[in-house]
XYZ file of C-alpha atoms in Angstrom:
644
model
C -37.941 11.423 0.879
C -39.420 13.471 -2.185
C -37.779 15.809 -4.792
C -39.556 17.650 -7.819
C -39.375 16.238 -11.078
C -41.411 18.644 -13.227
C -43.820 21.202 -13.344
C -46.700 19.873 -15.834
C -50.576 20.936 -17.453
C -52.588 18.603 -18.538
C -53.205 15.248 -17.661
C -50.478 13.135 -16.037
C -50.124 9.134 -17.253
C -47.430 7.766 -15.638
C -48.030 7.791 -11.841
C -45.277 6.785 -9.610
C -46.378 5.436 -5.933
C -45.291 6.719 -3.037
C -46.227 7.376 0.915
C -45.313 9.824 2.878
C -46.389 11.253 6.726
C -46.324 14.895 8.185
C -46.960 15.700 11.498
C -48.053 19.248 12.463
C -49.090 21.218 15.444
C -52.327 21.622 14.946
C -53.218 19.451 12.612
C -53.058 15.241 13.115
C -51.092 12.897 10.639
C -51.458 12.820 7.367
C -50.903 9.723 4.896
C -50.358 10.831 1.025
C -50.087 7.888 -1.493
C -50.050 8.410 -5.154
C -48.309 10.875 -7.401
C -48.416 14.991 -7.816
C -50.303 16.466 -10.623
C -52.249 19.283 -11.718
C -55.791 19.333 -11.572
C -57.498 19.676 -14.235
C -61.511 19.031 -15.684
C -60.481 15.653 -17.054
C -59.670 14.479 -13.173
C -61.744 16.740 -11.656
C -61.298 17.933 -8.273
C -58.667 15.127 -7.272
C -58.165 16.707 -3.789
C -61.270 14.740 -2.737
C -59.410 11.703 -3.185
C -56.953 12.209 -0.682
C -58.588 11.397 2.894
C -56.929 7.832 3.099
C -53.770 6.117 2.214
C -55.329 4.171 -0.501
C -56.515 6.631 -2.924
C -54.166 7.269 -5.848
C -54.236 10.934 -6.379
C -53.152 13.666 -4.616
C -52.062 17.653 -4.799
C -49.996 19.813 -3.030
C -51.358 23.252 -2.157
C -47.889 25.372 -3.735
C -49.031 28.655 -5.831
C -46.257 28.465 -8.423
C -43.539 25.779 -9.872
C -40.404 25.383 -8.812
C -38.067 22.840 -9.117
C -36.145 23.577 -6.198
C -38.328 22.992 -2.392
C -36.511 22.355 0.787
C -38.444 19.496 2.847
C -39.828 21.938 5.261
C -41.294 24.295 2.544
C -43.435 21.693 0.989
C -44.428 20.074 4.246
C -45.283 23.640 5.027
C -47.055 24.021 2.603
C -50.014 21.400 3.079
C -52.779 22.828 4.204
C -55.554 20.343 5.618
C -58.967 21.902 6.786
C -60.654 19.709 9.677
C -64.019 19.923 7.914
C -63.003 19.219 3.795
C -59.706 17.746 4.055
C -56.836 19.166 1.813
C -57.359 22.187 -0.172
C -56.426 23.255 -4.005
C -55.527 26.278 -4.281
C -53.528 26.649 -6.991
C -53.384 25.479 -10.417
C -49.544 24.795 -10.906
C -48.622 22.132 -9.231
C -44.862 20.516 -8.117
C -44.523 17.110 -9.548
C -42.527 14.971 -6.949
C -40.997 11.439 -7.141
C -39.734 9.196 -4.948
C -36.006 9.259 -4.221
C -35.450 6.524 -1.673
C -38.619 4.280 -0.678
C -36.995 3.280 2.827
C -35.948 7.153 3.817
C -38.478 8.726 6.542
C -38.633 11.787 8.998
C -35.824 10.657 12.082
C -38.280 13.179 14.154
C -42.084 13.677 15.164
C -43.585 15.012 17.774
C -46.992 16.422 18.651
C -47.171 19.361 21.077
C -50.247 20.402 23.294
C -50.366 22.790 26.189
C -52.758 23.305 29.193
C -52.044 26.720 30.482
C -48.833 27.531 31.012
C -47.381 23.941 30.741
C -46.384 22.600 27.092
C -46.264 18.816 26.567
C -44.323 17.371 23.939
C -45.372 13.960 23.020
C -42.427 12.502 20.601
C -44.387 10.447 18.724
C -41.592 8.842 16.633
C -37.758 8.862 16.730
C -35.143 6.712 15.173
C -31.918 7.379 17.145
C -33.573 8.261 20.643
C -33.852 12.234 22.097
C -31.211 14.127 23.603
C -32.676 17.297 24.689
C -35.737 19.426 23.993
C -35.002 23.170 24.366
C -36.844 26.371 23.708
C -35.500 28.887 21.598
C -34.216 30.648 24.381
C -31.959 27.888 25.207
C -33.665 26.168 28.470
C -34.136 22.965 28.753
C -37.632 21.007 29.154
C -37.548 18.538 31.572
C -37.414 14.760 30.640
C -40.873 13.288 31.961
C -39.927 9.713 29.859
C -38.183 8.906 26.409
C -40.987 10.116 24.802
C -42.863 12.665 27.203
C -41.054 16.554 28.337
C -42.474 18.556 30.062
C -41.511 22.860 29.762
C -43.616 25.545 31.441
C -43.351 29.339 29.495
C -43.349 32.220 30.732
C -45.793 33.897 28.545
C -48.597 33.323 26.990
C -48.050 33.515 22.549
C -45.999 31.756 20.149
C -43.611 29.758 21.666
C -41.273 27.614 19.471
C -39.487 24.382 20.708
C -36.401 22.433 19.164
C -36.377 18.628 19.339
C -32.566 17.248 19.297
C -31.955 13.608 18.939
C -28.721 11.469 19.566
C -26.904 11.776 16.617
C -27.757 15.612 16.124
C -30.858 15.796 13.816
C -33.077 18.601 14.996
C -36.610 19.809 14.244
C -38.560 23.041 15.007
C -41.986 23.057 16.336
C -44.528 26.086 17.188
C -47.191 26.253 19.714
C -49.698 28.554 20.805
C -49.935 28.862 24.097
C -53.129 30.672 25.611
C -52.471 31.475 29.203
C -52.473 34.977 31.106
C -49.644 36.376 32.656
C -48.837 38.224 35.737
C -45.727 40.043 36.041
C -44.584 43.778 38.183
C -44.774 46.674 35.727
C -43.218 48.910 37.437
C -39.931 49.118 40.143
C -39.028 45.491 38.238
C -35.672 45.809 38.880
C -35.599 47.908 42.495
C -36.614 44.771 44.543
C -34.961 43.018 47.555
C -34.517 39.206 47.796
C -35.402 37.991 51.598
C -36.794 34.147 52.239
C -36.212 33.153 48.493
C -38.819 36.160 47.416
C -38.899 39.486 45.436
C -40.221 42.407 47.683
C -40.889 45.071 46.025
C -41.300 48.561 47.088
C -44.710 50.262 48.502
C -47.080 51.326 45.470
C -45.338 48.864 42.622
C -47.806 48.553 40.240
C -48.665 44.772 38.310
C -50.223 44.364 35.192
C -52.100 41.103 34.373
C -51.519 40.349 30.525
C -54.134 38.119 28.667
C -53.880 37.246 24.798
C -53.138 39.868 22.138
C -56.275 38.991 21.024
C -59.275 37.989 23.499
C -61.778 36.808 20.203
C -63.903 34.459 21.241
C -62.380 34.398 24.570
C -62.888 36.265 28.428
C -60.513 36.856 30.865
C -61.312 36.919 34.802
C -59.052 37.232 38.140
C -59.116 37.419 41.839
C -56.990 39.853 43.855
C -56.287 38.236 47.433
C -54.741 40.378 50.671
C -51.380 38.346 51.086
C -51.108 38.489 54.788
C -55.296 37.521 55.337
C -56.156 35.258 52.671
C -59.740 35.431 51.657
C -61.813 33.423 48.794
C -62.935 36.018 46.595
C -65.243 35.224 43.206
C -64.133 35.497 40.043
C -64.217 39.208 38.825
C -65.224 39.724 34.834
C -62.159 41.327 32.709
C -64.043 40.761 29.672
C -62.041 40.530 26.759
C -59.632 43.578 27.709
C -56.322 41.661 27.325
C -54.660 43.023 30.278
C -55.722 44.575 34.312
C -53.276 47.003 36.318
C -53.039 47.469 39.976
C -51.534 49.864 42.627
C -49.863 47.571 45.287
C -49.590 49.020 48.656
C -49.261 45.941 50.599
C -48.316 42.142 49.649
C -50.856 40.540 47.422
C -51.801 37.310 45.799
C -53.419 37.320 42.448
C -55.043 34.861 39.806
C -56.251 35.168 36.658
C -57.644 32.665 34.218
C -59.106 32.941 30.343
C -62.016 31.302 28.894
C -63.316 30.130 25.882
C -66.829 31.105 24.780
C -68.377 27.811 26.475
C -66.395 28.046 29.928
C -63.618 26.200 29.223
C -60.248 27.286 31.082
C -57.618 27.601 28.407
C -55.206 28.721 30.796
C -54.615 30.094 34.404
C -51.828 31.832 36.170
C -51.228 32.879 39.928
C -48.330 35.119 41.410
C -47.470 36.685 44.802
C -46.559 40.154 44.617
C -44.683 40.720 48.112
C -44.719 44.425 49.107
C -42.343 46.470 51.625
C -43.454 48.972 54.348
C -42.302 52.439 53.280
C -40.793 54.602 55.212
C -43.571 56.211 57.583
C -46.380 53.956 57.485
C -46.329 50.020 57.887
C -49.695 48.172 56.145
C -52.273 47.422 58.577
C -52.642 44.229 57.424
C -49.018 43.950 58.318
C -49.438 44.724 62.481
C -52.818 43.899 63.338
C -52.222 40.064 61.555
C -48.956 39.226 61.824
C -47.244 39.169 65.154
C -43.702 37.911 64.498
C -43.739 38.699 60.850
C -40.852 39.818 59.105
C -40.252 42.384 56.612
C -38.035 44.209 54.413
C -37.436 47.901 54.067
C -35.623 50.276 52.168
C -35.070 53.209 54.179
C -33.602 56.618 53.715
C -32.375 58.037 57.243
C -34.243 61.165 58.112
C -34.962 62.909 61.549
C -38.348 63.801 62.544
C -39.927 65.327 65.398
C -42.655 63.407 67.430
C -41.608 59.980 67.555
C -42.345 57.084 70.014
C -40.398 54.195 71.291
C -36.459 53.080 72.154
C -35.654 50.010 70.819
C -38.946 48.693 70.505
C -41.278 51.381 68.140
C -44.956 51.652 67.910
C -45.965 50.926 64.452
C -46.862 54.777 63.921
C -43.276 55.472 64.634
C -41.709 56.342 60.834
C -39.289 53.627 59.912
C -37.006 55.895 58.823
C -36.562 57.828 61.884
C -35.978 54.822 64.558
C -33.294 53.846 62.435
C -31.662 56.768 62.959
C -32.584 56.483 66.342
C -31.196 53.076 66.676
C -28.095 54.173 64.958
C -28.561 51.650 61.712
C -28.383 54.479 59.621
C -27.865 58.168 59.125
C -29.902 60.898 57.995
C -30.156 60.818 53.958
C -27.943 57.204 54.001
C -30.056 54.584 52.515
C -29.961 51.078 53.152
C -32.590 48.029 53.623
C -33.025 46.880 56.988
C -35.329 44.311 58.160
C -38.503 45.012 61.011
C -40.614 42.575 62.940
C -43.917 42.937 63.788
C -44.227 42.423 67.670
C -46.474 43.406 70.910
C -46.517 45.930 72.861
C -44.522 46.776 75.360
C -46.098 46.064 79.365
C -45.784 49.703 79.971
C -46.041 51.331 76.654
C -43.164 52.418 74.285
C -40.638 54.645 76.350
C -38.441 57.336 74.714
C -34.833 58.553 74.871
C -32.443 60.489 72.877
C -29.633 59.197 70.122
C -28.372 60.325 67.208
C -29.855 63.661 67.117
C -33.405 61.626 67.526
C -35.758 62.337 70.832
C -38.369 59.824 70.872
C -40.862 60.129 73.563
C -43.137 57.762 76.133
C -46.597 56.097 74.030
C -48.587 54.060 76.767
C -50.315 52.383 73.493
C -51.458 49.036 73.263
C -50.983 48.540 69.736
C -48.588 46.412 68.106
C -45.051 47.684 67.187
C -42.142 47.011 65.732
C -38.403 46.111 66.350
C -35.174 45.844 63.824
C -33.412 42.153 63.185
C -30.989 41.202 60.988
C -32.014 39.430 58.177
C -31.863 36.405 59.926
C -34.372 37.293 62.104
C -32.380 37.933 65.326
C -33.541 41.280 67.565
C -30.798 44.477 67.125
C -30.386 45.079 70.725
C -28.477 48.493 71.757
C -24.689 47.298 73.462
C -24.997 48.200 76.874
C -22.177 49.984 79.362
C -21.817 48.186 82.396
C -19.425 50.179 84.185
C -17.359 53.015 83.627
C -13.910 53.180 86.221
C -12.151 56.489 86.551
C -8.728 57.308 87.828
C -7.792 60.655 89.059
C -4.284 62.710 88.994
C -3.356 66.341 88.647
C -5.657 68.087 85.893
C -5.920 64.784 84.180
C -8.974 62.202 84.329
C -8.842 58.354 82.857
C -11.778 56.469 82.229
C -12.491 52.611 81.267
C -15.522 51.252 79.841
C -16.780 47.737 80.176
C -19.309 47.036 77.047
C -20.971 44.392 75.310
C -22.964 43.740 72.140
C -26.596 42.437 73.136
C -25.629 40.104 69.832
C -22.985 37.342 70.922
C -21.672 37.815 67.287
C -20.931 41.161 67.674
C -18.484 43.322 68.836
C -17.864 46.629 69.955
C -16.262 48.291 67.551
C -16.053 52.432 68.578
C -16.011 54.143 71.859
C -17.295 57.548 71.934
C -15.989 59.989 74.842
C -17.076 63.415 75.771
C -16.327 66.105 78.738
C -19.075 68.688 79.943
C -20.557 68.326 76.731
C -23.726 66.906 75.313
C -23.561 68.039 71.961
C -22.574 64.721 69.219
C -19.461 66.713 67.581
C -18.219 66.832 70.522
C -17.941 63.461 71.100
C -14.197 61.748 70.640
C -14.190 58.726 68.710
C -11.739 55.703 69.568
C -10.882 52.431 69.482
C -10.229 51.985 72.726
C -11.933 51.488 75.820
C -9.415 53.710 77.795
C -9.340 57.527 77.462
C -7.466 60.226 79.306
C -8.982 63.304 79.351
C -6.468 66.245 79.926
C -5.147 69.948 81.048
C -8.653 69.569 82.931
C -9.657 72.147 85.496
C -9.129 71.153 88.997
C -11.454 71.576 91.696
C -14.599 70.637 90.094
C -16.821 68.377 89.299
C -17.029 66.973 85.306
C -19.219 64.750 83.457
C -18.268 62.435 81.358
C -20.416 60.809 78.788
C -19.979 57.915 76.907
C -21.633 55.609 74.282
C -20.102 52.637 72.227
C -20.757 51.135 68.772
C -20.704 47.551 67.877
C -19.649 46.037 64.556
C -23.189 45.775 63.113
C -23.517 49.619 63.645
C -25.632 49.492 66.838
C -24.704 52.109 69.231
C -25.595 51.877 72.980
C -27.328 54.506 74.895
C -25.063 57.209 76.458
C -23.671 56.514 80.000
C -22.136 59.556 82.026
C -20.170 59.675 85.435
C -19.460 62.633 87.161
C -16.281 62.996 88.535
C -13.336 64.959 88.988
C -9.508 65.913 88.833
C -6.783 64.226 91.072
C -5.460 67.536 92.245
C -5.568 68.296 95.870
C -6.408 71.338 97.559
C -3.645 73.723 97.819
C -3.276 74.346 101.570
C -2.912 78.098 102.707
C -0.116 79.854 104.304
C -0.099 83.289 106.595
C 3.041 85.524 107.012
C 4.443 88.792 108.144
C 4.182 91.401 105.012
C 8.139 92.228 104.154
C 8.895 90.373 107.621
C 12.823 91.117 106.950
C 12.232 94.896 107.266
C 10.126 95.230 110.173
C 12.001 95.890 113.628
C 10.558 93.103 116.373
C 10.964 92.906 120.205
C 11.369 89.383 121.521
C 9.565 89.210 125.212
C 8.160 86.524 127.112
C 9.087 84.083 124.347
C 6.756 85.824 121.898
C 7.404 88.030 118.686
C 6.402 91.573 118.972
C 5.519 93.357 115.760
C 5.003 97.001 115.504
C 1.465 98.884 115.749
C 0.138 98.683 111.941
C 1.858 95.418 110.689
C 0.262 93.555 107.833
C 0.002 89.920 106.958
C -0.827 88.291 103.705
C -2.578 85.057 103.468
C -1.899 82.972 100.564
C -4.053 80.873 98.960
C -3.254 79.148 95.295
C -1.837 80.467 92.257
C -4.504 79.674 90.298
C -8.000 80.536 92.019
C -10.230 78.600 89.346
C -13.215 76.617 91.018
C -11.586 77.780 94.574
C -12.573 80.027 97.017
C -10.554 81.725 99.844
C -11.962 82.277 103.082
C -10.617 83.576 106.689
C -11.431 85.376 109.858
C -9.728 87.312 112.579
C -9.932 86.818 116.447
C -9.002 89.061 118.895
C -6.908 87.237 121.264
C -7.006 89.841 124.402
C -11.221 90.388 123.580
C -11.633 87.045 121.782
C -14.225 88.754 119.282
C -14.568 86.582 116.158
C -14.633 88.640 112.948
C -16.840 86.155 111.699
C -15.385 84.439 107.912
C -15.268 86.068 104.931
C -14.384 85.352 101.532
C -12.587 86.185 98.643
C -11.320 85.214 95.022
C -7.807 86.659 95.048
C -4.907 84.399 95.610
C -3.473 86.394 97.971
C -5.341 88.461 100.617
C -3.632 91.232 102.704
C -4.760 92.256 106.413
C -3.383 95.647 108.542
C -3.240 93.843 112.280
C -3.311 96.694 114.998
C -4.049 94.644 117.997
C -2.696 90.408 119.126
C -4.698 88.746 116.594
C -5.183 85.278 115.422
C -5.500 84.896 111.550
C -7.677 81.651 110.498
C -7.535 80.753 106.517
C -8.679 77.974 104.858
C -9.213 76.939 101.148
C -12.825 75.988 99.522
C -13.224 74.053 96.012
C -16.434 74.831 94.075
C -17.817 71.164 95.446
C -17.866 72.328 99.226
C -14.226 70.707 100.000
C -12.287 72.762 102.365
C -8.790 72.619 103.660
C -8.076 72.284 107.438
C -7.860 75.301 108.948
C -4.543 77.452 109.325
C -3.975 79.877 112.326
C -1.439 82.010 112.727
C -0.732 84.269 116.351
C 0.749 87.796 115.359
C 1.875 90.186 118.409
C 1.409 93.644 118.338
C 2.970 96.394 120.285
C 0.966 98.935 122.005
C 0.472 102.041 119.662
C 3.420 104.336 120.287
C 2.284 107.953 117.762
C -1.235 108.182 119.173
C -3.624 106.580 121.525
C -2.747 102.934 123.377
C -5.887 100.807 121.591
C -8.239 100.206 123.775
C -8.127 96.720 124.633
C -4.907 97.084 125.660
C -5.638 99.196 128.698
C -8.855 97.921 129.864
C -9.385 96.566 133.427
C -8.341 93.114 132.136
C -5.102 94.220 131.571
C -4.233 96.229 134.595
C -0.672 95.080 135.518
C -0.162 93.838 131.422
C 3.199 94.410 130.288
C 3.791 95.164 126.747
C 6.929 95.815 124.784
C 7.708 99.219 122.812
C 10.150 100.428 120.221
C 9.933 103.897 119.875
C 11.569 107.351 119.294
C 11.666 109.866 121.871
C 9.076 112.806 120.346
C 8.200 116.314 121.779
C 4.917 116.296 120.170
C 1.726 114.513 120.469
C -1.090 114.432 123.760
C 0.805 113.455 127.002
C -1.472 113.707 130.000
C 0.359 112.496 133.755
C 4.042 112.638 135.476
C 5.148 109.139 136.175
C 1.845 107.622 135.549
C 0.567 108.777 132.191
C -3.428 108.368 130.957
C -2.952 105.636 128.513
C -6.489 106.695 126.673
C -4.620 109.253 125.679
C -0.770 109.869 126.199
C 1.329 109.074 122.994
C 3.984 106.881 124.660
C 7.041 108.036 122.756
C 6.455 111.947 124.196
C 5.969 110.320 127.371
C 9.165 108.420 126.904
C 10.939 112.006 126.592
C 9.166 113.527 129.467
C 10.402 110.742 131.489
C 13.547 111.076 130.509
C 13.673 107.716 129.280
C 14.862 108.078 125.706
C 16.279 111.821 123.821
C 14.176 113.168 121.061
C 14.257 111.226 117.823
C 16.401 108.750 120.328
C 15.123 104.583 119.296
C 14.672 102.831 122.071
C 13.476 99.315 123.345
C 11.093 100.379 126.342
C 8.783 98.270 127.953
C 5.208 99.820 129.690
C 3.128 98.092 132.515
C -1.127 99.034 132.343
C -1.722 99.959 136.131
C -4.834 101.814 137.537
C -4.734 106.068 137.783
C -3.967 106.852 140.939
C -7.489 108.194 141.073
C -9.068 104.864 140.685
C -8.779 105.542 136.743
C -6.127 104.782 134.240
């Protein structure tokens, strides 16, 4: 170890001997023995004298005195040529002297680099190395005791600091010549899958040389990622750096050169690229088959899309996953695709989530959705959907299951007559009652299910219906209590002009009333007829069976209901006519009537019953007074002249 002494002119008499070693990056070893002293014409040019240890003289190449000079300044300041040796270049010199003969440097090293990789040779050491760290605090790695091994990350100035056992420490530099390849732009929107960045579609990536290229040329390769090719060397001359446009996943390499052809360093880097959106690389689907890759997605519906479940790889990304339910419109998210055949058949098409997809008979290769695992998104699937039936009320179960064993299903989504989405109930059951639902007609019920990764299933309907039964019909006598009757013959006998009412339901939604009349001395069928009302009302002037029954909008009808009303003959006018015909001669029929002076009366005894009115005749026979009630029966016989 040295210290100044003095700052001198002139010649210098009294030399005291010492030796002392440097080490420096680029420079090798260098032994000084003798003393310090200015040079001057009586010693000449002493500088010449100091290429081995056993020359006597020596300088040191400080510009001014000082009598202060930490180790590292004077060390520093030696400046050794490789052609002349160690240089003069100053007049004032620092005198130093020997402290302690036995003192030397705990710590030297000499530092080289190929590329990229720095190797420190520790070329002596007195208490044994700890660590060797760059300045940014990582560690190299321990080859041997006296070997580490650190690889930069750029190319420049890098600085190192050696740490021994006991805590002394020194700083060495290195220039490192190597190029660098590194994303310029969208560094920090990447996505980690299999241990790699991907980066989104048109990232660019700058390949950075040297500062300075003097004296040096810089050349790379650009490789397709996913077909691997052998490319030559292209020429980046001494430009110190080369941009790119990335649009799918590349390898490139890069490599500088001195002016003979010697490598000074070489880098390589894969630059993984997503699909966007609405286009997948065609290097992607034509050479991969069973690749997988990631995607950042923003949901959006568009018109014109192919494929259900499995998508052709025209199909926009960003629409199948709203399709497939992994996303909604404007949500973003990364998902993950893989590149697979196509379908036997071609791609078919459905409707989900507001997305109609259509049939593609394409051969080309398409694509389906995994997790990031790699394991196929399958839709859950509806097995079976049970219904139970009561009075304006309908229950249905599901039976689901997630394609994915993990997976459950999470949401059940019920609808009635409806096919729009908001109308869609949302529960977490598998049981719904639907209810107040209109009887007599047939619903559909649709319903899809979600699973806990977000897939939903396609939509399943059943068509079915309330529990309610038909309402049967009834027939009666209009204001029955009112209406005078004659019993005869074990029958009812209801005046000329009764009416009956036929009811139906009280609430005629979805049902339809329908009836016919028969005349029971003719037997003409009115033939059926129909109507809405819940009641219908009919004026009966001759025997006639009613017939009602109820009809539901799906074709189900009640059984029939008849009903027999008797009618007496027509007592204010003319007997009807199918009272009186031949049939009938020797009929009887019931009458209530009052005795009348007015009306047709044709006959003594025997009166013409086409066109008599039976209560006058009733007077002229004496049988009941004028405006006299009576119960009278009449018998249909033939006119004495062969005519009634």
């Amino acid at each position: 170890y040295l210290k100044a002494v003095s700052s001198i002119a002139g010649e210098y008499t009294t030399p005291e001997i010492f030796t002392y070693k440097a080490s420096g990056v680029d420079k090798q070893d260098i032994a000084l023995r003798g003393i310090w002293v200015e040079q001057n014409n009586t010693l000449g040019n002493v500088s010449t004298n100091m290429n081995s240890e056993e020359n006597i003289y020596g300088l040191i190449a400080n510009t001014k005195a000082e009598y202060t000079l930490l180790d590292e300044n004077f060390i520093n300041s030696i400046n050794k040529d490789n052609e002349t040796g160690i240089k003069n270049t100053g007049n004032y010199k620092i005198i130093l002297k020997v402290i302690d003969e036995k003192l030397t440097d705990p710590i030297m090293a000499k530092l080289s680099a190929k590329g990229k990789k720095v190797i420190i040779n520790i070329t002596k050491t007195d208490n044994g190395i700890k660590e060797v760290r760059a300045v940014n605090g990582k560690t190299a790695e321990k080859i041997s005791d006296t070997e580490f091994l650190y690889t930069v990350e750029t190319g420049g100035l890098n600085k190192f600091i050696i740490i021994d056992n006991i805590g002394n420490q020194r700083l060495y530099e290195i220039t490192v010549i190597s190029p660098e390849i590194y994303v310029l732009t969208n560094e920090e929107d990447f996505v980690e899958f299999n241990g790699e960045k991907w980066y989104p579609y048109g990232t660019r990536v700058r390949i950075k040389y040297m500062d300075s290229m003097t004296k040096m040329k810089g050349y790379y390769k650009q490789i397709n990622g996913t077909v691997p090719t052998d490319p030559v060397w292209r020429d980046n001359s001494t430009a110190t750096y080369k941009d790119f446009t990335l649009t799918e996943t590349m390898k490139y390499k890069a490599k500088i050169e001195n002016s003979i052809g010697e490598i000074l360093g070489e880098d390589e880097a894969t630059i993984h690229i997503m699909p966007k959106g609405t286009s997948i690389p065609s290097s992607y689907y034509n050479n991969n088959v069973g690749g997988i890759y990631p995607v950042k997605v923003k949901g959006q519906i568009s018109t014109g899309q192919e494929g259900d479940e499995t998508y052709p790889y025209t199909a926009y990304i960003q629409t199948s996953a709203v399709h497939m339910g992994l996303i909604k419109p404007n949500e973003e998210k990364v998902l993950y695709i893989k590149i697979v055949p196509s379908p036997q058949g071609g791609y078919t098409g459905s409707t989900r989530n507001g997305v109609a997809t259509v049939y593609n008979q394409c051969n080309d290769n398409g694509y389906v959705f995994v997790t990031e695992e790699g394991t196929e998104i399958k839709l859950p699937t509806i097995s079976n959907i049970s219904q139970k039936q009561e009075d304006n009320q309908i229950t249905v179960t599901v039976d689901a299951k997630s394609y994915n064993s993990d997976k459950t299903i999470e949401k059940y989504y019920y609808s009635i007559d409806s096919t729009k989405i908001e109308d869609y109930i949302e529960s977490d059951s598998n049981e719904y009652i639907f209810e107040n639902i209109q009887a007599h007609k047939n619903h559909t019920i649709r319903v899809y299910v979600k699973d806990s990764y977000g897939i939903i299933s396609n939509i399943s309907e059943v068509t079915t219906k309330t529990g309610n039964a038909l309402p049967t019909p009834t027939i009666e006598v209009v204001d029955e209590d009112t209406i005078e009757t004659i019993e005869y013959d074990g029958k009812t006998w209801y005046p000329y002009g009764t009416q009956i009412r036929i009811n139906y339901a009280e609430d005629m939604t979805n049902l339809t009333g329908q009836y016919e009349t028969i005349n029971e001395i003719t037997k003409i069928e009115s033939g059926w007829s129909s109507t809405s009302a819940a009641t219908y009302q009919i004026t009966v002037n001759e025997t006639t069976t009613c017939v009602a029954k109820l009809r539901d909008s799906l074709g189900e009808e009640t059984e029939e209901v008849r009903f027999t009303i008797y009618i007496m003959p027509n007592t204010q006018g003319a007997i009807q006519v199918s009272y009186y015909s031949n049939e009938q001669i020797g009929v009887i029929y019931p009458v209530r009537l009052k005795g009348y002076n007015i009306g047709n009366i044709y006959g003594t005894d025997i009166y013409r019953a086409s066109s008599s009115y039976i209560q006058r005749s009733a007077a002229h026979m004496g049988l009941a007074n004028v405006n006299e009630s009576k119960d009278l029966f009449i018998k249909i016989v033939q006119s004495p002249e062969g005519r009634i």
